Amino acid sequence: MDTGSNRTEGAPGEAAVVSDETRPDGAQSEQRLGSKAPAFIKRRRALHLSWQVGVFLVGLAVVVAGIVMLPLPGPGWVVIFGGMAIWATEFVWAQLVLRWAKRKVTEAAQRALDPKVRRRNITLTAIGLVIVGVLVGIYLWKFGVVMPWKIKDQ
């Protein structure tokens, strides 16, 4: 099982470096990809593989718990991204997926702060509240307020 987390381009022990974000001063920030395991674990192949299996299983348990929380009460997406962050400590593919997700969330947050989009969202929310209010008013006008424990009396 080659996860790519122990592959290096230079000398042994070096991690791959990816720079895809530009800082405000024009320089690019460099982020290391690869295993974040302690050096004594990386030195021994069997121990490092055991470490990777453990990280994968813990991350999998967290992601599955997040998936279960999607239809149930709980912070499903937050827990799923937490599991991805656990995987990202060891696997390059998870680091890349997490970086892509962070970039998309940041872009969505910037779009949501656009004044035109905010006005549209406020307008749609107000229209939705008016429609719900009218429907509740019609229901109450037609049926009145009936408490559940008094349904038999009608």
mmCIF file of the C-alpha atoms, coordinates in Angstrom:
data_MODEL
# 
_entry.id   MODEL 
# 
loop_
_atom_site.group_PDB 
_atom_site.id 
_atom_site.type_symbol 
_atom_site.label_atom_id 
_atom_site.label_alt_id 
_atom_site.label_comp_id 
_atom_site.label_asym_id 
_atom_site.label_entity_id 
_atom_site.label_seq_id 
_atom_site.pdbx_PDB_ins_code 
_atom_site.Cartn_x 
_atom_site.Cartn_y 
_atom_site.Cartn_z 
_atom_site.occupancy 
_atom_site.B_iso_or_equiv 
_atom_site.pdbx_formal_charge 
_atom_site.auth_seq_id 
_atom_site.auth_comp_id 
_atom_site.auth_asym_id 
_atom_site.auth_atom_id 
_atom_site.pdbx_PDB_model_num 
ATOM 1   C CA . MET A 1 1   ? 0.000   0.000  0.000  1.00 0.00 ? 1   MET A CA 1 
ATOM 2   C CA . ASP A 1 2   ? 1.835   3.083  -1.254 1.00 0.00 ? 2   ASP A CA 1 
ATOM 3   C CA . THR A 1 3   ? 0.233   6.181  0.210  1.00 0.00 ? 3   THR A CA 1 
ATOM 4   C CA . GLY A 1 4   ? 2.826   8.595  -1.061 1.00 0.00 ? 4   GLY A CA 1 
ATOM 5   C CA . SER A 1 5   ? 3.452   9.918  2.438  1.00 0.00 ? 5   SER A CA 1 
ATOM 6   C CA . ASN A 1 6   ? 6.988   8.573  2.626  1.00 0.00 ? 6   ASN A CA 1 
ATOM 7   C CA . ARG A 1 7   ? 8.126   9.531  -0.881 1.00 0.00 ? 7   ARG A CA 1 
ATOM 8   C CA . THR A 1 8   ? 10.717  12.298 -1.079 1.00 0.00 ? 8   THR A CA 1 
ATOM 9   C CA . GLU A 1 9   ? 12.446  14.085 -3.915 1.00 0.00 ? 9   GLU A CA 1 
ATOM 10  C CA . GLY A 1 10  ? 15.670  14.971 -2.130 1.00 0.00 ? 10  GLY A CA 1 
ATOM 11  C CA . ALA A 1 11  ? 17.599  13.396 0.662  1.00 0.00 ? 11  ALA A CA 1 
ATOM 12  C CA . PRO A 1 12  ? 15.967  10.849 2.949  1.00 0.00 ? 12  PRO A CA 1 
ATOM 13  C CA . GLY A 1 13  ? 13.836  12.500 5.611  1.00 0.00 ? 13  GLY A CA 1 
ATOM 14  C CA . GLU A 1 14  ? 12.892  15.504 3.490  1.00 0.00 ? 14  GLU A CA 1 
ATOM 15  C CA . ALA A 1 15  ? 9.264   16.221 2.733  1.00 0.00 ? 15  ALA A CA 1 
ATOM 16  C CA . ALA A 1 16  ? 7.872   17.445 -0.556 1.00 0.00 ? 16  ALA A CA 1 
ATOM 17  C CA . VAL A 1 17  ? 7.205   21.188 -0.652 1.00 0.00 ? 17  VAL A CA 1 
ATOM 18  C CA . VAL A 1 18  ? 4.215   22.671 -2.403 1.00 0.00 ? 18  VAL A CA 1 
ATOM 19  C CA . SER A 1 19  ? 3.578   26.366 -2.764 1.00 0.00 ? 19  SER A CA 1 
ATOM 20  C CA . ASP A 1 20  ? 0.209   27.393 -4.134 1.00 0.00 ? 20  ASP A CA 1 
ATOM 21  C CA . GLU A 1 21  ? -0.804  30.321 -1.960 1.00 0.00 ? 21  GLU A CA 1 
ATOM 22  C CA . THR A 1 22  ? 0.462   33.852 -2.454 1.00 0.00 ? 22  THR A CA 1 
ATOM 23  C CA . ARG A 1 23  ? 0.922   36.071 0.570  1.00 0.00 ? 23  ARG A CA 1 
ATOM 24  C CA . PRO A 1 24  ? 0.021   39.777 0.453  1.00 0.00 ? 24  PRO A CA 1 
ATOM 25  C CA . ASP A 1 25  ? 3.697   40.743 0.048  1.00 0.00 ? 25  ASP A CA 1 
ATOM 26  C CA . GLY A 1 26  ? 3.865   38.749 -3.194 1.00 0.00 ? 26  GLY A CA 1 
ATOM 27  C CA . ALA A 1 27  ? 5.895   35.840 -1.827 1.00 0.00 ? 27  ALA A CA 1 
ATOM 28  C CA . GLN A 1 28  ? 4.483   32.359 -1.884 1.00 0.00 ? 28  GLN A CA 1 
ATOM 29  C CA . SER A 1 29  ? 4.027   30.359 1.297  1.00 0.00 ? 29  SER A CA 1 
ATOM 30  C CA . GLU A 1 30  ? 5.583   26.908 1.273  1.00 0.00 ? 30  GLU A CA 1 
ATOM 31  C CA . GLN A 1 31  ? 3.861   24.034 2.977  1.00 0.00 ? 31  GLN A CA 1 
ATOM 32  C CA . ARG A 1 32  ? 5.411   20.655 3.490  1.00 0.00 ? 32  ARG A CA 1 
ATOM 33  C CA . LEU A 1 33  ? 3.479   17.630 2.290  1.00 0.00 ? 33  LEU A CA 1 
ATOM 34  C CA . GLY A 1 34  ? 3.946   14.203 3.751  1.00 0.00 ? 34  GLY A CA 1 
ATOM 35  C CA . SER A 1 35  ? 4.065   12.428 7.046  1.00 0.00 ? 35  SER A CA 1 
ATOM 36  C CA . LYS A 1 36  ? 4.105   14.441 10.241 1.00 0.00 ? 36  LYS A CA 1 
ATOM 37  C CA . ALA A 1 37  ? 5.101   11.372 12.263 1.00 0.00 ? 37  ALA A CA 1 
ATOM 38  C CA . PRO A 1 38  ? 8.009   11.757 14.687 1.00 0.00 ? 38  PRO A CA 1 
ATOM 39  C CA . ALA A 1 39  ? 11.456  11.008 13.255 1.00 0.00 ? 39  ALA A CA 1 
ATOM 40  C CA . PHE A 1 40  ? 11.987  7.861  15.342 1.00 0.00 ? 40  PHE A CA 1 
ATOM 41  C CA . ILE A 1 41  ? 8.802   6.391  13.817 1.00 0.00 ? 41  ILE A CA 1 
ATOM 42  C CA . LYS A 1 42  ? 9.779   7.315  10.255 1.00 0.00 ? 42  LYS A CA 1 
ATOM 43  C CA . ARG A 1 43  ? 13.178  5.621  10.645 1.00 0.00 ? 43  ARG A CA 1 
ATOM 44  C CA . ARG A 1 44  ? 11.639  2.181  11.095 1.00 0.00 ? 44  ARG A CA 1 
ATOM 45  C CA . ARG A 1 45  ? 9.553   0.988  8.146  1.00 0.00 ? 45  ARG A CA 1 
ATOM 46  C CA . ALA A 1 46  ? 7.365   -1.433 10.141 1.00 0.00 ? 46  ALA A CA 1 
ATOM 47  C CA . LEU A 1 47  ? 6.712   1.134  12.854 1.00 0.00 ? 47  LEU A CA 1 
ATOM 48  C CA . HIS A 1 48  ? 5.892   3.805  10.275 1.00 0.00 ? 48  HIS A CA 1 
ATOM 49  C CA . LEU A 1 49  ? 3.475   1.490  8.469  1.00 0.00 ? 49  LEU A CA 1 
ATOM 50  C CA . SER A 1 50  ? 1.813   0.648  11.798 1.00 0.00 ? 50  SER A CA 1 
ATOM 51  C CA . TRP A 1 51  ? 1.586   4.388  12.526 1.00 0.00 ? 51  TRP A CA 1 
ATOM 52  C CA . GLN A 1 52  ? -0.078  4.989  9.157  1.00 0.00 ? 52  GLN A CA 1 
ATOM 53  C CA . VAL A 1 53  ? -2.590  2.190  9.729  1.00 0.00 ? 53  VAL A CA 1 
ATOM 54  C CA . GLY A 1 54  ? -3.423  3.625  13.168 1.00 0.00 ? 54  GLY A CA 1 
ATOM 55  C CA . VAL A 1 55  ? -3.864  7.155  11.804 1.00 0.00 ? 55  VAL A CA 1 
ATOM 56  C CA . PHE A 1 56  ? -6.028  5.816  8.981  1.00 0.00 ? 56  PHE A CA 1 
ATOM 57  C CA . LEU A 1 57  ? -8.278  3.873  11.369 1.00 0.00 ? 57  LEU A CA 1 
ATOM 58  C CA . VAL A 1 58  ? -8.693  6.781  13.793 1.00 0.00 ? 58  VAL A CA 1 
ATOM 59  C CA . GLY A 1 59  ? -9.446  9.145  10.890 1.00 0.00 ? 59  GLY A CA 1 
ATOM 60  C CA . LEU A 1 60  ? -11.877 6.637  9.419  1.00 0.00 ? 60  LEU A CA 1 
ATOM 61  C CA . ALA A 1 61  ? -13.728 6.333  12.737 1.00 0.00 ? 61  ALA A CA 1 
ATOM 62  C CA . VAL A 1 62  ? -14.054 10.124 12.967 1.00 0.00 ? 62  VAL A CA 1 
ATOM 63  C CA . VAL A 1 63  ? -15.228 10.457 9.348  1.00 0.00 ? 63  VAL A CA 1 
ATOM 64  C CA . VAL A 1 64  ? -17.798 7.669  9.803  1.00 0.00 ? 64  VAL A CA 1 
ATOM 65  C CA . ALA A 1 65  ? -19.054 9.375  12.976 1.00 0.00 ? 65  ALA A CA 1 
ATOM 66  C CA . GLY A 1 66  ? -19.420 12.599 10.979 1.00 0.00 ? 66  GLY A CA 1 
ATOM 67  C CA . ILE A 1 67  ? -21.342 10.817 8.234  1.00 0.00 ? 67  ILE A CA 1 
ATOM 68  C CA . VAL A 1 68  ? -23.660 9.340  10.863 1.00 0.00 ? 68  VAL A CA 1 
ATOM 69  C CA . MET A 1 69  ? -24.185 12.869 12.261 1.00 0.00 ? 69  MET A CA 1 
ATOM 70  C CA . LEU A 1 70  ? -25.305 14.261 8.902  1.00 0.00 ? 70  LEU A CA 1 
ATOM 71  C CA . PRO A 1 71  ? -28.924 13.043 9.221  1.00 0.00 ? 71  PRO A CA 1 
ATOM 72  C CA . LEU A 1 72  ? -28.800 12.987 13.033 1.00 0.00 ? 72  LEU A CA 1 
ATOM 73  C CA . PRO A 1 73  ? -28.280 15.915 15.390 1.00 0.00 ? 73  PRO A CA 1 
ATOM 74  C CA . GLY A 1 74  ? -24.659 16.907 15.588 1.00 0.00 ? 74  GLY A CA 1 
ATOM 75  C CA . PRO A 1 75  ? -21.947 18.817 13.737 1.00 0.00 ? 75  PRO A CA 1 
ATOM 76  C CA . GLY A 1 76  ? -21.573 16.311 10.885 1.00 0.00 ? 76  GLY A CA 1 
ATOM 77  C CA . TRP A 1 77  ? -19.500 18.351 8.434  1.00 0.00 ? 77  TRP A CA 1 
ATOM 78  C CA . VAL A 1 78  ? -17.218 19.680 11.157 1.00 0.00 ? 78  VAL A CA 1 
ATOM 79  C CA . VAL A 1 79  ? -16.505 16.138 12.349 1.00 0.00 ? 79  VAL A CA 1 
ATOM 80  C CA . ILE A 1 80  ? -15.913 14.928 8.773  1.00 0.00 ? 80  ILE A CA 1 
ATOM 81  C CA . PHE A 1 81  ? -13.373 17.693 8.190  1.00 0.00 ? 81  PHE A CA 1 
ATOM 82  C CA . GLY A 1 82  ? -11.823 16.838 11.553 1.00 0.00 ? 82  GLY A CA 1 
ATOM 83  C CA . GLY A 1 83  ? -11.319 13.271 10.333 1.00 0.00 ? 83  GLY A CA 1 
ATOM 84  C CA . MET A 1 84  ? -9.805  14.611 7.126  1.00 0.00 ? 84  MET A CA 1 
ATOM 85  C CA . ALA A 1 85  ? -7.432  16.716 9.236  1.00 0.00 ? 85  ALA A CA 1 
ATOM 86  C CA . ILE A 1 86  ? -6.400  13.580 11.129 1.00 0.00 ? 86  ILE A CA 1 
ATOM 87  C CA . TRP A 1 87  ? -5.704  11.835 7.821  1.00 0.00 ? 87  TRP A CA 1 
ATOM 88  C CA . ALA A 1 88  ? -3.839  14.918 6.587  1.00 0.00 ? 88  ALA A CA 1 
ATOM 89  C CA . THR A 1 89  ? -1.251  14.467 9.332  1.00 0.00 ? 89  THR A CA 1 
ATOM 90  C CA . GLU A 1 90  ? -0.040  11.364 7.505  1.00 0.00 ? 90  GLU A CA 1 
ATOM 91  C CA . PHE A 1 91  ? -1.334  11.169 3.921  1.00 0.00 ? 91  PHE A CA 1 
ATOM 92  C CA . VAL A 1 92  ? -0.552  13.540 1.048  1.00 0.00 ? 92  VAL A CA 1 
ATOM 93  C CA . TRP A 1 93  ? -3.900  12.895 -0.698 1.00 0.00 ? 93  TRP A CA 1 
ATOM 94  C CA . ALA A 1 94  ? -5.774  14.040 2.426  1.00 0.00 ? 94  ALA A CA 1 
ATOM 95  C CA . GLN A 1 95  ? -3.582  17.138 2.700  1.00 0.00 ? 95  GLN A CA 1 
ATOM 96  C CA . LEU A 1 96  ? -4.439  18.061 -0.883 1.00 0.00 ? 96  LEU A CA 1 
ATOM 97  C CA . VAL A 1 97  ? -8.186  17.420 -0.381 1.00 0.00 ? 97  VAL A CA 1 
ATOM 98  C CA . LEU A 1 98  ? -8.168  19.466 2.823  1.00 0.00 ? 98  LEU A CA 1 
ATOM 99  C CA . ARG A 1 99  ? -6.289  22.313 1.116  1.00 0.00 ? 99  ARG A CA 1 
ATOM 100 C CA . TRP A 1 100 ? -8.854  22.292 -1.745 1.00 0.00 ? 100 TRP A CA 1 
ATOM 101 C CA . ALA A 1 101 ? -11.767 22.325 0.748  1.00 0.00 ? 101 ALA A CA 1 
ATOM 102 C CA . LYS A 1 102 ? -10.243 25.228 2.693  1.00 0.00 ? 102 LYS A CA 1 
ATOM 103 C CA . ARG A 1 103 ? -9.799  27.180 -0.539 1.00 0.00 ? 103 ARG A CA 1 
ATOM 104 C CA . LYS A 1 104 ? -13.431 26.552 -1.582 1.00 0.00 ? 104 LYS A CA 1 
ATOM 105 C CA . VAL A 1 105 ? -14.775 27.557 1.850  1.00 0.00 ? 105 VAL A CA 1 
ATOM 106 C CA . THR A 1 106 ? -12.723 30.753 1.759  1.00 0.00 ? 106 THR A CA 1 
ATOM 107 C CA . GLU A 1 107 ? -14.013 31.562 -1.731 1.00 0.00 ? 107 GLU A CA 1 
ATOM 108 C CA . ALA A 1 108 ? -17.611 30.947 -0.621 1.00 0.00 ? 108 ALA A CA 1 
ATOM 109 C CA . ALA A 1 109 ? -17.139 33.175 2.421  1.00 0.00 ? 109 ALA A CA 1 
ATOM 110 C CA . GLN A 1 110 ? -15.770 35.957 0.219  1.00 0.00 ? 110 GLN A CA 1 
ATOM 111 C CA . ARG A 1 111 ? -18.710 35.613 -2.180 1.00 0.00 ? 111 ARG A CA 1 
ATOM 112 C CA . ALA A 1 112 ? -21.151 35.724 0.737  1.00 0.00 ? 112 ALA A CA 1 
ATOM 113 C CA . LEU A 1 113 ? -19.654 39.033 1.898  1.00 0.00 ? 113 LEU A CA 1 
ATOM 114 C CA . ASP A 1 114 ? -20.319 40.661 -1.482 1.00 0.00 ? 114 ASP A CA 1 
ATOM 115 C CA . PRO A 1 115 ? -22.938 43.418 -0.932 1.00 0.00 ? 115 PRO A CA 1 
ATOM 116 C CA . LYS A 1 116 ? -25.036 42.356 -3.940 1.00 0.00 ? 116 LYS A CA 1 
ATOM 117 C CA . VAL A 1 117 ? -25.169 38.756 -2.733 1.00 0.00 ? 117 VAL A CA 1 
ATOM 118 C CA . ARG A 1 118 ? -26.000 39.854 0.829  1.00 0.00 ? 118 ARG A CA 1 
ATOM 119 C CA . ARG A 1 119 ? -28.884 42.036 -0.432 1.00 0.00 ? 119 ARG A CA 1 
ATOM 120 C CA . ARG A 1 120 ? -30.189 39.151 -2.518 1.00 0.00 ? 120 ARG A CA 1 
ATOM 121 C CA . ASN A 1 121 ? -29.992 36.746 0.428  1.00 0.00 ? 121 ASN A CA 1 
ATOM 122 C CA . ILE A 1 122 ? -31.758 39.202 2.751  1.00 0.00 ? 122 ILE A CA 1 
ATOM 123 C CA . THR A 1 123 ? -34.472 39.795 0.140  1.00 0.00 ? 123 THR A CA 1 
ATOM 124 C CA . LEU A 1 124 ? -35.023 36.063 -0.398 1.00 0.00 ? 124 LEU A CA 1 
ATOM 125 C CA . THR A 1 125 ? -35.125 35.462 3.358  1.00 0.00 ? 125 THR A CA 1 
ATOM 126 C CA . ALA A 1 126 ? -37.707 38.222 3.825  1.00 0.00 ? 126 ALA A CA 1 
ATOM 127 C CA . ILE A 1 127 ? -39.860 36.846 0.989  1.00 0.00 ? 127 ILE A CA 1 
ATOM 128 C CA . GLY A 1 128 ? -39.621 33.357 2.481  1.00 0.00 ? 128 GLY A CA 1 
ATOM 129 C CA . LEU A 1 129 ? -40.660 34.625 5.922  1.00 0.00 ? 129 LEU A CA 1 
ATOM 130 C CA . VAL A 1 130 ? -43.650 36.472 4.426  1.00 0.00 ? 130 VAL A CA 1 
ATOM 131 C CA . ILE A 1 131 ? -44.761 33.313 2.583  1.00 0.00 ? 131 ILE A CA 1 
ATOM 132 C CA . VAL A 1 132 ? -44.431 31.209 5.756  1.00 0.00 ? 132 VAL A CA 1 
ATOM 133 C CA . GLY A 1 133 ? -46.330 33.859 7.740  1.00 0.00 ? 133 GLY A CA 1 
ATOM 134 C CA . VAL A 1 134 ? -49.163 33.912 5.190  1.00 0.00 ? 134 VAL A CA 1 
ATOM 135 C CA . LEU A 1 135 ? -49.396 30.101 5.189  1.00 0.00 ? 135 LEU A CA 1 
ATOM 136 C CA . VAL A 1 136 ? -49.470 29.974 9.009  1.00 0.00 ? 136 VAL A CA 1 
ATOM 137 C CA . GLY A 1 137 ? -52.125 32.713 9.015  1.00 0.00 ? 137 GLY A CA 1 
ATOM 138 C CA . ILE A 1 138 ? -54.293 30.800 6.526  1.00 0.00 ? 138 ILE A CA 1 
ATOM 139 C CA . TYR A 1 139 ? -53.933 27.611 8.546  1.00 0.00 ? 139 TYR A CA 1 
ATOM 140 C CA . LEU A 1 140 ? -54.878 29.364 11.795 1.00 0.00 ? 140 LEU A CA 1 
ATOM 141 C CA . TRP A 1 141 ? -57.825 31.154 10.104 1.00 0.00 ? 141 TRP A CA 1 
ATOM 142 C CA . LYS A 1 142 ? -59.141 27.875 8.699  1.00 0.00 ? 142 LYS A CA 1 
ATOM 143 C CA . PHE A 1 143 ? -58.479 25.475 11.603 1.00 0.00 ? 143 PHE A CA 1 
ATOM 144 C CA . GLY A 1 144 ? -57.730 27.702 14.590 1.00 0.00 ? 144 GLY A CA 1 
ATOM 145 C CA . VAL A 1 145 ? -55.371 26.806 17.393 1.00 0.00 ? 145 VAL A CA 1 
ATOM 146 C CA . VAL A 1 146 ? -56.054 23.271 18.584 1.00 0.00 ? 146 VAL A CA 1 
ATOM 147 C CA . MET A 1 147 ? -53.828 21.820 21.261 1.00 0.00 ? 147 MET A CA 1 
ATOM 148 C CA . PRO A 1 148 ? -52.854 18.189 20.633 1.00 0.00 ? 148 PRO A CA 1 
ATOM 149 C CA . TRP A 1 149 ? -54.467 17.008 23.873 1.00 0.00 ? 149 TRP A CA 1 
ATOM 150 C CA . LYS A 1 150 ? -57.838 18.472 22.834 1.00 0.00 ? 150 LYS A CA 1 
ATOM 151 C CA . ILE A 1 151 ? -58.084 16.901 19.395 1.00 0.00 ? 151 ILE A CA 1 
ATOM 152 C CA . LYS A 1 152 ? -60.642 14.270 20.599 1.00 0.00 ? 152 LYS A CA 1 
ATOM 153 C CA . ASP A 1 153 ? -63.056 17.021 21.711 1.00 0.00 ? 153 ASP A CA 1 
ATOM 154 C CA . GLN A 1 154 ? -63.567 18.341 18.168 1.00 0.00 ? 154 GLN A CA 1 
# 
